[in-house]
PDB file of C-alpha atoms in Angstrom:
ATOM      1  CA  MET A   1       0.000   0.000   0.000  1.00 60.00           C
ATOM      2  CA  ALA A   2       1.369   3.438  -0.946  1.00 76.00           C
ATOM      3  CA  LEU A   3       2.023   6.042   1.730  1.00 85.00           C
ATOM      4  CA  ARG A   4       0.008   9.237   1.540  1.00 91.00           C
ATOM      5  CA  LYS A   5       1.160  12.502   3.118  1.00 94.00           C
ATOM      6  CA  VAL A   6      -1.087  14.640   5.276  1.00 96.00           C
ATOM      7  CA  GLU A   7      -0.038  18.236   4.577  1.00 97.00           C
ATOM      8  CA  MET A   8      -0.626  21.535   6.356  1.00 98.00           C
ATOM      9  CA  PRO A   9      -3.646  22.993   4.538  1.00 96.00           C
ATOM     10  CA  ARG A  10      -4.009  26.604   3.397  1.00 95.00           C
ATOM     11  CA  LEU A  11      -7.060  27.957   5.218  1.00 91.00           C
ATOM     12  CA  SER A  12      -6.891  31.422   3.654  1.00 91.00           C
ATOM     13  CA  GLU A  13      -5.018  33.372   0.990  1.00 92.00           C
ATOM     14  CA  THR A  14      -2.779  34.974   3.617  1.00 93.00           C
ATOM     15  CA  MET A  15      -2.015  31.862   5.690  1.00 95.00           C
ATOM     16  CA  LYS A  16       1.680  30.925   5.666  1.00 97.00           C
ATOM     17  CA  GLU A  17       1.909  28.517   8.606  1.00 97.00           C
ATOM     18  CA  GLY A  18      -0.119  26.800  11.306  1.00 98.00           C
ATOM     19  CA  ARG A  19       0.447  25.194  14.697  1.00 98.00           C
ATOM     20  CA  VAL A  20      -0.528  21.598  15.455  1.00 99.00           C
ATOM     21  CA  VAL A  21      -2.766  21.865  18.518  1.00 98.00           C
ATOM     22  CA  ARG A  22      -3.718  18.213  19.020  1.00 98.00           C
ATOM     23  CA  TRP A  23      -3.551  14.884  17.218  1.00 99.00           C
ATOM     24  CA  LEU A  24      -6.910  13.086  17.409  1.00 99.00           C
ATOM     25  CA  LYS A  25      -5.440   9.738  16.301  1.00 98.00           C
ATOM     26  CA  ALA A  26      -2.314   7.903  17.454  1.00 98.00           C
ATOM     27  CA  VAL A  27       0.341   6.195  15.348  1.00 98.00           C
ATOM     28  CA  GLY A  28      -0.915   2.744  14.366  1.00 97.00           C
ATOM     29  CA  GLU A  29      -4.605   3.688  14.494  1.00 98.00           C
ATOM     30  CA  ARG A  30      -6.898   3.184  11.514  1.00 97.00           C
ATOM     31  CA  VAL A  31      -8.443   6.337  10.039  1.00 96.00           C
ATOM     32  CA  GLU A  32     -11.277   6.721   7.571  1.00 97.00           C
ATOM     33  CA  ALA A  33     -11.298   9.301   4.780  1.00 96.00           C
ATOM     34  CA  GLY A  34     -13.019  12.458   6.019  1.00 97.00           C
ATOM     35  CA  GLU A  35     -12.573  11.559   9.696  1.00 97.00           C
ATOM     36  CA  PRO A  36     -11.034  14.280  11.922  1.00 98.00           C
ATOM     37  CA  LEU A  37      -7.312  13.545  12.261  1.00 98.00           C
ATOM     38  CA  LEU A  38      -5.823  16.595  13.999  1.00 98.00           C
ATOM     39  CA  GLU A  39      -6.525  20.154  15.081  1.00 98.00           C
ATOM     40  CA  ILE A  40      -4.484  23.089  13.838  1.00 98.00           C
ATOM     41  CA  GLU A  41      -4.455  26.751  14.794  1.00 97.00           C
ATOM     42  CA  ALA A  42      -3.848  29.443  12.210  1.00 94.00           C
ATOM     43  CA  GLU A  43      -4.703  33.122  12.233  1.00 88.00           C
ATOM     44  CA  LYS A  44      -6.311  32.799  15.709  1.00 90.00           C
ATOM     45  CA  VAL A  45      -8.731  30.078  14.538  1.00 93.00           C
ATOM     46  CA  THR A  46      -8.605  26.387  15.485  1.00 96.00           C
ATOM     47  CA  VAL A  47      -9.923  23.901  12.920  1.00 96.00           C
ATOM     48  CA  GLN A  48      -9.997  20.137  12.499  1.00 97.00           C
ATOM     49  CA  VAL A  49      -8.123  18.620   9.571  1.00 97.00           C
ATOM     50  CA  GLU A  50      -9.723  15.519   8.059  1.00 96.00           C
ATOM     51  CA  ALA A  51      -7.896  12.408   6.898  1.00 95.00           C
ATOM     52  CA  PRO A  52      -7.435  12.580   3.102  1.00 94.00           C
ATOM     53  CA  CYS A  53      -7.859   8.811   2.715  1.00 94.00           C
ATOM     54  CA  THR A  54      -8.618   5.601   4.589  1.00 96.00           C
ATOM     55  CA  GLY A  55      -5.622   3.811   6.083  1.00 95.00           C
ATOM     56  CA  ILE A  56      -3.291   3.526   9.063  1.00 96.00           C
ATOM     57  CA  LEU A  57      -1.523   6.527  10.615  1.00 97.00           C
ATOM     58  CA  ARG A  58       2.106   5.414  10.181  1.00 97.00           C
ATOM     59  CA  GLU A  59       4.121   8.374  11.473  1.00 97.00           C
ATOM     60  CA  ILE A  60       3.520  11.813  12.980  1.00 98.00           C
ATOM     61  CA  LEU A  61       6.111  14.204  11.543  1.00 98.00           C
ATOM     62  CA  VAL A  62       5.020  17.393  13.358  1.00 98.00           C
ATOM     63  CA  PRO A  63       4.280  16.954  17.079  1.00 98.00           C
ATOM     64  CA  GLU A  64       1.677  18.873  19.071  1.00 98.00           C
ATOM     65  CA  GLY A  65       2.701  22.469  19.720  1.00 98.00           C
ATOM     66  CA  SER A  66       4.963  22.647  16.664  1.00 98.00           C
ATOM     67  CA  VAL A  67       4.560  25.018  13.725  1.00 98.00           C
ATOM     68  CA  ALA A  68       4.614  23.975  10.062  1.00 98.00           C
ATOM     69  CA  SER A  69       4.395  25.943   6.824  1.00 98.00           C
ATOM     70  CA  VAL A  70       1.508  25.498   4.392  1.00 98.00           C
ATOM     71  CA  GLY A  71       2.154  22.378   2.310  1.00 97.00           C
ATOM     72  CA  ASP A  72       4.619  20.833   4.768  1.00 98.00           C
ATOM     73  CA  PRO A  73       3.994  17.144   5.521  1.00 98.00           C
ATOM     74  CA  LEU A  74       2.449  16.608   8.964  1.00 98.00           C
ATOM     75  CA  ALA A  75       2.067  12.822   8.947  1.00 97.00           C
ATOM     76  CA  LEU A  76       2.208   9.678   6.824  1.00 95.00           C
TER      77      LEU A  76
END
């Protein structure tokens, strides 16, 4: 099965980066496409990011409290 990256989404035209607030799934857990996977904070707003596909969360690349730029991989 191919690995799929979960990337920091662009929530607005001006957004450059976001902070991972909380992971809602742990490494090794199964996730379904569209299921909430993590919460990010950007521009004073906290939003849930959904899993882009069904599969197993293999690795968290950006831990809670860390900042990532738009498009950066957050997890595999």
